[in-house]
Structure formats: structure tokens, C-alpha cells
Amino acid sequence: MRRHHDDEVHEHEIHEHDRGLSYDLPVLARRRMIRLMAGVGAGLVPLVGCTADDASSPAAADPPSSPSAGAARSAECATVPEETAGPYPGDGSNGVNVLKESGVVRSDITRSFGDSAGGTAEGVLLTFTLTVVDAASGCGTPKRGAAVYVWHCDREGGYSLYTEGVADENYLRGVQETDDRGEVTFTSVFPGCYTGRWPHIHFEVYGSLADATTATAITSTSQLALPKDVCDTVYATEGYESSVDNLGRLSLESDSVFRDGHDQQLAEVKGSVEEGYTATLTIAV
């Protein structure tokens, strides 16, 4: 089942990146019902997630119940919420399909690739690692040979391939196959905060690189959230001015996507503006 819907917006103002909560909720509900029916019929294992510092730490079931951070690091491995792919996935479900383009399999997503694009996304350096593990093992076994497609907005809040001014670019998008540790690591820039949405990174998990590069058989779609203290520090730097006010009107608890639980989606982030940041999150399939 492909995703054709928008990021939800909590505030009454409709931003150009979002069609609104009233649009998303029916689609999300319908998708989750279809997934539930498919899981019953085929015995599918749900996506599970935990913080990267403890691969066996828990996450609340979908829909989550907003457990405390301490509970999120208990021994249980729980389901990561399915989330909207948003209006700009670039996976063929809503217009352009970058996954079939030569060059999309890469670790450095700061630059555009191909003959028609040559831009570079500016901003504070962010290197993030997603670790895919096997849910059936209780999150203890790395999932080797899976694939992860990631994408996020730039410093100004625009999405390559779609947003006016960067529609001819394809930066901040990339795919990788997980290694023996189940890891993929991307070099990027810290995303901005646009109206109505908490700073986040989208990702789709596929069973294999072949599935990803043909944009078929998505295992799950979700989003990584970035912590407020780091966002505040980054947004105080040049180029992120618009993000300051946007973030000031939001919280993780009020965000349309993360307000129903974010412990298993909140990345652990370390570093500095000068040397760059590293973010880690573990997910299980």
C-alpha cells in the first residue's frame, strides 16, 4: 500500500507543506486498518523501535500511550508508530520517483545528483544512523540486507523535487542497504522547522535494496524526531532564523504526528554546531 497523503498540521494555519489533519486522519486510519488485516492474514511482524543506545529498549505500541523516557528504555521491544509519508516522499506515490534514479544509493545526501541538479543543501552538519533489527528476536538481531530510504526538508523548510526554488534539486534524499550490524549512516544537514510540524526526518524501510530502488514492498514508514534542546541551539545560527518562531509555537506533545507518543521516535543526538551533530535511532522490523 503506497502513501498518498500529507503531513498533519496541528495549528489552524495551513502551511504549504501540509494539506491538514482532516486530510490525513482518514488516510492513516484506512492504512492502519489494511495493515492490521494483512498482518492477521499473513502473520506479519510489526515494525518495532527503540533508542539507539539500547537496542532492546521499548517503544509504545501503535497507537502509543506516551510512556516516560525511562519506560522507553526498559527491556521490552515495542512497535514504532506508522506515520504519514507526507506530501513529498519522492517514492513514486505522489508524483516524481527518485528511487529509480541512478545515484540515489548513497550515504552523503547533502548534494544533488544527476545532470539536471547540482545544488548543495546548506546548514549545520548532521550525521544520523538508523539501526534496523529483527523484531522476532526481541530487537536483539541486526537486520542485514534491508534498505532504508530517508528524506527531509532543508534549512529553509523546503523539500527537493517539490518546493518552488528547489524543485530541480534532489538533495536530502538517499537510500542505503544495512550492513552486518543492521546500520545505515547518512551525512546530511540539520533540517529546519516549518509551520505546523516538529523538526523531523522521514524514512521508509524496505526488505531489500532491490525493493527500495524499485519502490515496491515498503515494510514500514515512520519519522524520526529531533530533541528540542539541540533544535534551539541549531536554530540560533545563521540561516535558521525562520525556524525559531515556528518551533516556538510547537511542542512534541502538540505536534500532529508525535503527540500520540514519541519516545520510540526521538533520536539521541550529540555534538555541537561547530563540529556537527550525530543522531541515532534503532528500529525493528
mmCIF file of C-alpha atoms in Angstrom:
data_model
loop_
_atom_site.group_PDB
_atom_site.id
_atom_site.type_symbol
_atom_site.label_atom_id
_atom_site.label_comp_id
_atom_site.label_asym_id
_atom_site.label_seq_id
_atom_site.Cartn_x
_atom_site.Cartn_y
_atom_site.Cartn_z
ATOM 1 C CA MET A 1 0.000 0.000 0.000
ATOM 2 C CA ARG A 2 1.508 3.263 -1.060
ATOM 3 C CA ARG A 3 1.191 6.552 0.805
ATOM 4 C CA HIS A 4 -0.560 9.433 -0.937
ATOM 5 C CA HIS A 5 -1.212 11.770 1.979
ATOM 6 C CA ASP A 6 0.149 14.859 3.675
ATOM 7 C CA ASP A 7 1.961 15.644 6.918
ATOM 8 C CA GLU A 8 -0.671 16.518 9.536
ATOM 9 C CA VAL A 9 -0.805 20.094 10.816
ATOM 10 C CA HIS A 10 -1.741 20.848 14.405
ATOM 11 C CA GLU A 11 -2.185 24.576 14.051
ATOM 12 C CA HIS A 12 -5.127 26.179 12.250
ATOM 13 C CA GLU A 13 -2.802 27.801 9.710
ATOM 14 C CA ILE A 14 -2.282 25.515 6.690
ATOM 15 C CA HIS A 15 1.352 25.549 5.590
ATOM 16 C CA GLU A 16 2.326 24.808 2.006
ATOM 17 C CA HIS A 17 3.853 21.512 3.132
ATOM 18 C CA ASP A 18 0.617 20.203 4.634
ATOM 19 C CA ARG A 19 -2.951 19.714 3.479
ATOM 20 C CA GLY A 20 -4.197 19.368 7.011
ATOM 21 C CA LEU A 21 -5.173 16.983 9.766
ATOM 22 C CA SER A 22 -8.642 16.404 8.335
ATOM 23 C CA TYR A 23 -6.997 15.054 5.186
ATOM 24 C CA ASP A 24 -4.506 12.801 6.925
ATOM 25 C CA LEU A 25 -6.602 11.113 9.603
ATOM 26 C CA PRO A 26 -8.911 9.140 7.279
ATOM 27 C CA VAL A 27 -5.954 8.019 5.187
ATOM 28 C CA LEU A 28 -3.903 6.969 8.209
ATOM 29 C CA ALA A 29 -6.859 5.139 9.732
ATOM 30 C CA ARG A 30 -7.556 3.339 6.486
ATOM 31 C CA ARG A 31 -3.889 2.384 6.028
ATOM 32 C CA ARG A 32 -3.589 1.079 9.566
ATOM 33 C CA MET A 33 -6.748 -0.999 9.159
ATOM 34 C CA ILE A 34 -5.404 -2.511 5.940
ATOM 35 C CA ARG A 35 -2.082 -3.284 7.623
ATOM 36 C CA LEU A 36 -3.901 -4.870 10.548
ATOM 37 C CA MET A 37 -5.977 -7.057 8.233
ATOM 38 C CA ALA A 38 -2.860 -8.028 6.276
ATOM 39 C CA GLY A 39 -0.991 -8.858 9.449
ATOM 40 C CA VAL A 40 -3.775 -11.141 10.661
ATOM 41 C CA GLY A 41 -3.923 -12.937 7.351
ATOM 42 C CA ALA A 42 -0.220 -13.301 6.720
ATOM 43 C CA GLY A 43 1.250 -13.358 10.206
ATOM 44 C CA LEU A 44 3.319 -10.262 9.594
ATOM 45 C CA VAL A 45 5.634 -8.978 12.299
ATOM 46 C CA PRO A 46 5.018 -5.271 13.108
ATOM 47 C CA LEU A 47 7.670 -2.587 12.986
ATOM 48 C CA VAL A 48 9.322 -2.041 16.335
ATOM 49 C CA GLY A 49 11.618 0.709 17.503
ATOM 50 C CA CYS A 50 13.846 1.732 20.372
ATOM 51 C CA THR A 51 16.526 4.259 21.190
ATOM 52 C CA ALA A 52 19.900 3.553 19.658
ATOM 53 C CA ASP A 53 21.777 3.497 22.955
ATOM 54 C CA ASP A 54 19.895 0.361 23.945
ATOM 55 C CA ALA A 55 18.703 -1.845 21.127
ATOM 56 C CA SER A 56 16.421 -3.730 23.488
ATOM 57 C CA SER A 57 14.744 -0.648 24.910
ATOM 58 C CA PRO A 58 10.988 -0.409 24.417
ATOM 59 C CA ALA A 59 8.654 1.679 22.416
ATOM 60 C CA ALA A 60 4.980 2.172 22.941
ATOM 61 C CA ALA A 61 2.553 0.117 20.871
ATOM 62 C CA ASP A 62 0.826 1.711 17.870
ATOM 63 C CA PRO A 63 -1.074 3.814 18.727
ATOM 64 C CA PRO A 64 1.387 4.678 21.517
ATOM 65 C CA SER A 65 0.458 5.797 25.005
ATOM 66 C CA SER A 66 3.203 8.395 25.512
ATOM 67 C CA PRO A 67 5.268 6.485 28.123
ATOM 68 C CA SER A 68 8.043 8.202 30.036
ATOM 69 C CA ALA A 69 11.605 8.258 28.721
ATOM 70 C CA GLY A 70 12.583 5.831 31.453
ATOM 71 C CA ALA A 71 9.927 3.367 30.394
ATOM 72 C CA ALA A 72 11.136 3.705 26.809
ATOM 73 C CA ARG A 73 14.459 2.201 27.862
ATOM 74 C CA SER A 74 13.078 -0.876 29.590
ATOM 75 C CA ALA A 75 13.803 -4.369 28.324
ATOM 76 C CA GLU A 76 10.655 -4.655 26.201
ATOM 77 C CA CYS A 77 10.772 -4.090 22.446
ATOM 78 C CA ALA A 78 7.577 -2.457 21.207
ATOM 79 C CA THR A 79 6.012 -1.247 17.996
ATOM 80 C CA VAL A 80 7.027 2.032 16.384
ATOM 81 C CA PRO A 81 4.071 4.086 15.133
ATOM 82 C CA GLU A 82 3.310 4.114 11.448
ATOM 83 C CA GLU A 83 3.412 7.708 10.241
ATOM 84 C CA THR A 84 2.461 9.671 7.165
ATOM 85 C CA ALA A 85 4.991 9.855 4.346
ATOM 86 C CA GLY A 86 3.895 13.443 3.829
ATOM 87 C CA PRO A 87 3.196 15.167 0.538
ATOM 88 C CA TYR A 88 6.770 14.991 -0.743
ATOM 89 C CA PRO A 89 8.034 11.392 -0.471
ATOM 90 C CA GLY A 90 9.643 11.228 -3.897
ATOM 91 C CA ASP A 91 9.000 7.482 -3.994
ATOM 92 C CA GLY A 92 6.521 7.498 -6.860
ATOM 93 C CA SER A 93 3.442 7.552 -4.626
ATOM 94 C CA ASN A 94 2.959 11.281 -5.131
ATOM 95 C CA GLY A 95 4.488 12.262 -8.433
ATOM 96 C CA VAL A 96 8.241 12.006 -9.011
ATOM 97 C CA ASN A 97 10.141 8.806 -8.162
ATOM 98 C CA VAL A 98 13.763 9.469 -7.190
ATOM 99 C CA LEU A 99 14.262 5.873 -6.046
ATOM 100 C CA LYS A 100 14.651 4.659 -9.610
ATOM 101 C CA GLU A 101 17.312 7.240 -10.432
ATOM 102 C CA SER A 102 20.961 6.271 -10.727
ATOM 103 C CA GLY A 103 22.841 7.825 -7.842
ATOM 104 C CA VAL A 104 20.145 7.639 -5.171
ATOM 105 C CA VAL A 105 22.021 4.872 -3.335
ATOM 106 C CA ARG A 106 24.456 6.974 -1.316
ATOM 107 C CA SER A 107 25.484 7.987 2.181
ATOM 108 C CA ASP A 108 26.124 11.716 1.621
ATOM 109 C CA ILE A 109 22.771 13.310 0.842
ATOM 110 C CA THR A 110 23.840 16.948 1.165
ATOM 111 C CA ARG A 111 24.329 17.344 -2.597
ATOM 112 C CA SER A 112 22.020 16.775 -5.523
ATOM 113 C CA PHE A 113 22.993 14.152 -8.083
ATOM 114 C CA GLY A 114 22.430 13.747 -11.812
ATOM 115 C CA ASP A 115 22.880 16.020 -14.817
ATOM 116 C CA SER A 116 19.920 18.285 -14.114
ATOM 117 C CA ALA A 117 20.684 19.052 -10.468
ATOM 118 C CA GLY A 118 23.799 20.462 -8.867
ATOM 119 C CA GLY A 119 22.811 22.194 -5.666
ATOM 120 C CA THR A 120 24.082 21.609 -2.140
ATOM 121 C CA ALA A 121 21.941 21.923 0.977
ATOM 122 C CA GLU A 122 23.394 24.409 3.462
ATOM 123 C CA GLY A 123 23.197 24.106 7.219
ATOM 124 C CA VAL A 124 24.679 22.624 10.359
ATOM 125 C CA LEU A 125 26.194 19.197 9.762
ATOM 126 C CA LEU A 126 24.057 16.247 10.896
ATOM 127 C CA THR A 127 25.166 12.626 10.593
ATOM 128 C CA PHE A 128 22.448 10.165 11.535
ATOM 129 C CA THR A 129 22.488 6.389 11.921
ATOM 130 C CA LEU A 130 19.432 4.141 11.795
ATOM 131 C CA THR A 131 19.852 0.587 13.040
ATOM 132 C CA VAL A 132 17.357 -1.945 11.711
ATOM 133 C CA VAL A 133 16.861 -5.010 13.912
ATOM 134 C CA ASP A 134 14.696 -8.127 13.828
ATOM 135 C CA ALA A 135 11.529 -7.768 15.883
ATOM 136 C CA ALA A 136 11.102 -11.527 16.223
ATOM 137 C CA SER A 137 14.408 -11.684 18.105
ATOM 138 C CA GLY A 138 13.259 -9.071 20.600
ATOM 139 C CA CYS A 139 15.306 -6.393 18.832
ATOM 140 C CA GLY A 140 18.490 -8.351 19.510
ATOM 141 C CA THR A 141 19.443 -9.391 15.973
ATOM 142 C CA PRO A 142 20.569 -6.874 13.319
ATOM 143 C CA LYS A 143 18.616 -6.967 10.087
ATOM 144 C CA ARG A 144 21.309 -7.321 7.456
ATOM 145 C CA GLY A 145 20.445 -6.566 3.827
ATOM 146 C CA ALA A 146 17.375 -4.434 4.477
ATOM 147 C CA ALA A 147 17.213 -0.967 2.964
ATOM 148 C CA VAL A 148 16.268 2.453 4.277
ATOM 149 C CA TYR A 149 15.181 5.458 2.228
ATOM 150 C CA VAL A 150 15.381 8.817 4.025
ATOM 151 C CA TRP A 151 14.318 12.348 3.149
ATOM 152 C CA HIS A 152 13.780 15.634 4.956
ATOM 153 C CA CYS A 153 13.405 19.359 4.396
ATOM 154 C CA ASP A 154 16.287 21.782 4.003
ATOM 155 C CA ARG A 155 17.329 24.656 6.264
ATOM 156 C CA GLU A 156 14.573 26.870 4.870
ATOM 157 C CA GLY A 157 11.906 24.180 5.240
ATOM 158 C CA GLY A 158 11.709 23.264 1.550
ATOM 159 C CA TYR A 159 11.624 19.766 0.065
ATOM 160 C CA SER A 160 13.695 18.992 -3.015
ATOM 161 C CA LEU A 161 11.790 17.768 -6.086
ATOM 162 C CA TYR A 162 8.656 19.626 -4.980
ATOM 163 C CA THR A 163 9.106 23.017 -3.300
ATOM 164 C CA GLU A 164 9.377 26.095 -5.512
ATOM 165 C CA GLY A 165 13.011 27.095 -5.822
ATOM 166 C CA VAL A 166 14.388 23.601 -5.150
ATOM 167 C CA ALA A 167 12.093 21.528 -7.360
ATOM 168 C CA ASP A 168 15.011 20.862 -9.709
ATOM 169 C CA GLU A 169 17.169 19.559 -6.853
ATOM 170 C CA ASN A 170 17.146 16.090 -5.286
ATOM 171 C CA TYR A 171 19.338 16.671 -2.248
ATOM 172 C CA LEU A 172 18.471 15.428 1.253
ATOM 173 C CA ARG A 173 17.246 12.133 -0.201
ATOM 174 C CA GLY A 174 19.067 8.815 -0.288
ATOM 175 C CA VAL A 175 18.931 5.048 0.095
ATOM 176 C CA GLN A 176 21.300 2.573 1.684
ATOM 177 C CA GLU A 177 21.462 -1.143 2.382
ATOM 178 C CA THR A 178 22.004 -2.118 6.006
ATOM 179 C CA ASP A 179 25.367 -3.618 6.913
ATOM 180 C CA ASP A 180 26.174 -6.593 9.160
ATOM 181 C CA ARG A 181 25.156 -4.507 12.175
ATOM 182 C CA GLY A 182 21.874 -3.530 10.566
ATOM 183 C CA GLU A 183 23.068 0.069 10.228
ATOM 184 C CA VAL A 184 22.793 2.796 7.646
ATOM 185 C CA THR A 185 24.511 6.149 8.190
ATOM 186 C CA PHE A 186 23.722 9.320 6.267
ATOM 187 C CA THR A 187 25.628 12.596 6.128
ATOM 188 C CA SER A 188 23.212 15.499 5.925
ATOM 189 C CA VAL A 189 22.347 18.907 7.382
ATOM 190 C CA PHE A 190 20.075 19.705 10.292
ATOM 191 C CA PRO A 191 16.536 20.197 8.941
ATOM 192 C CA GLY A 192 14.654 23.415 9.542
ATOM 193 C CA CYS A 193 11.317 23.774 11.316
ATOM 194 C CA TYR A 194 8.425 24.858 9.139
ATOM 195 C CA THR A 195 4.962 25.951 10.230
ATOM 196 C CA GLY A 196 2.921 23.285 11.968
ATOM 197 C CA ARG A 197 5.470 20.475 12.205
ATOM 198 C CA TRP A 198 8.117 19.475 14.716
ATOM 199 C CA PRO A 199 11.618 19.032 13.181
ATOM 200 C CA HIS A 200 11.743 15.529 11.746
ATOM 201 C CA ILE A 201 13.259 13.118 9.224
ATOM 202 C CA HIS A 202 11.116 10.760 7.166
ATOM 203 C CA PHE A 203 12.172 7.182 6.494
ATOM 204 C CA GLU A 204 10.858 4.109 4.710
ATOM 205 C CA VAL A 205 12.150 0.617 5.469
ATOM 206 C CA TYR A 206 12.309 -1.985 2.697
ATOM 207 C CA GLY A 207 13.102 -5.673 2.812
ATOM 208 C CA SER A 208 15.990 -5.278 0.374
ATOM 209 C CA LEU A 209 17.844 -2.740 -1.702
ATOM 210 C CA ALA A 210 16.175 -4.140 -4.803
ATOM 211 C CA ASP A 211 12.769 -3.426 -3.273
ATOM 212 C CA ALA A 212 13.828 0.110 -2.384
ATOM 213 C CA THR A 213 15.224 1.021 -5.799
ATOM 214 C CA THR A 214 12.060 -0.221 -7.485
ATOM 215 C CA ALA A 215 9.892 1.460 -4.836
ATOM 216 C CA THR A 216 7.983 -1.707 -4.030
ATOM 217 C CA ALA A 217 7.012 -3.592 -0.871
ATOM 218 C CA ILE A 218 7.571 -0.988 1.804
ATOM 219 C CA THR A 219 7.896 -2.651 5.198
ATOM 220 C CA SER A 220 7.026 0.494 7.119
ATOM 221 C CA THR A 221 7.041 4.276 7.025
ATOM 222 C CA SER A 222 7.799 6.441 10.038
ATOM 223 C CA GLN A 223 9.548 9.610 11.204
ATOM 224 C CA LEU A 224 12.489 10.477 13.428
ATOM 225 C CA ALA A 225 12.038 13.406 15.831
ATOM 226 C CA LEU A 226 14.847 15.721 16.908
ATOM 227 C CA PRO A 227 15.210 16.889 20.558
ATOM 228 C CA LYS A 228 14.244 20.437 21.500
ATOM 229 C CA ASP A 229 17.472 21.482 23.211
ATOM 230 C CA VAL A 230 19.512 20.669 20.121
ATOM 231 C CA CYS A 231 16.978 22.344 17.840
ATOM 232 C CA ASP A 232 17.127 25.515 19.937
ATOM 233 C CA THR A 233 20.916 25.601 19.664
ATOM 234 C CA VAL A 234 20.991 24.961 15.927
ATOM 235 C CA TYR A 235 18.227 27.422 15.140
ATOM 236 C CA ALA A 236 20.160 30.201 16.843
ATOM 237 C CA THR A 237 22.682 30.032 13.973
ATOM 238 C CA GLU A 238 22.648 31.869 10.661
ATOM 239 C CA GLY A 239 20.201 30.579 8.077
ATOM 240 C CA TYR A 240 17.705 29.063 10.502
ATOM 241 C CA GLU A 241 16.005 32.317 11.503
ATOM 242 C CA SER A 242 12.513 31.288 10.376
ATOM 243 C CA SER A 243 12.744 28.072 12.385
ATOM 244 C CA VAL A 244 12.957 29.940 15.687
ATOM 245 C CA ASP A 245 9.394 31.301 15.611
ATOM 246 C CA ASN A 246 7.990 28.121 14.064
ATOM 247 C CA LEU A 247 9.481 25.932 16.788
ATOM 248 C CA GLY A 248 8.329 28.372 19.455
ATOM 249 C CA ARG A 249 4.709 27.621 18.560
ATOM 250 C CA LEU A 250 5.173 23.848 18.814
ATOM 251 C CA SER A 251 5.975 21.047 21.220
ATOM 252 C CA LEU A 252 6.368 17.319 20.745
ATOM 253 C CA GLU A 253 3.137 16.903 22.680
ATOM 254 C CA SER A 254 1.234 19.227 20.345
ATOM 255 C CA ASP A 255 2.775 18.117 17.057
ATOM 256 C CA SER A 256 0.204 16.431 14.835
ATOM 257 C CA VAL A 257 2.410 13.371 14.276
ATOM 258 C CA PHE A 258 4.349 12.939 17.523
ATOM 259 C CA ARG A 259 1.688 13.999 20.041
ATOM 260 C CA ASP A 260 0.336 10.450 20.395
ATOM 261 C CA GLY A 261 3.732 9.182 21.562
ATOM 262 C CA HIS A 262 7.301 9.913 20.502
ATOM 263 C CA ASP A 263 9.628 8.046 22.863
ATOM 264 C CA GLN A 264 10.480 5.400 20.268
ATOM 265 C CA GLN A 265 10.958 8.029 17.564
ATOM 266 C CA LEU A 266 13.026 10.588 19.451
ATOM 267 C CA ALA A 267 16.644 10.289 18.352
ATOM 268 C CA GLU A 268 19.607 10.533 20.682
ATOM 269 C CA VAL A 269 21.661 13.486 19.459
ATOM 270 C CA LYS A 270 25.183 14.508 20.459
ATOM 271 C CA GLY A 271 27.676 17.070 19.193
ATOM 272 C CA SER A 272 27.952 20.800 18.599
ATOM 273 C CA VAL A 273 27.254 23.435 15.983
ATOM 274 C CA GLU A 274 30.969 23.819 15.304
ATOM 275 C CA GLU A 275 31.763 20.120 14.831
ATOM 276 C CA GLY A 276 28.359 18.874 13.753
ATOM 277 C CA TYR A 277 25.835 16.559 15.360
ATOM 278 C CA THR A 278 25.280 12.810 15.349
ATOM 279 C CA ALA A 279 21.835 11.288 15.768
ATOM 280 C CA THR A 280 20.981 7.629 16.387
ATOM 281 C CA LEU A 281 17.783 5.613 16.454
ATOM 282 C CA THR A 282 17.060 1.890 16.393
ATOM 283 C CA ILE A 283 14.020 0.472 14.588
ATOM 284 C CA ALA A 284 12.901 -3.120 14.265
ATOM 285 C CA VAL A 285 11.006 -4.946 11.540
#
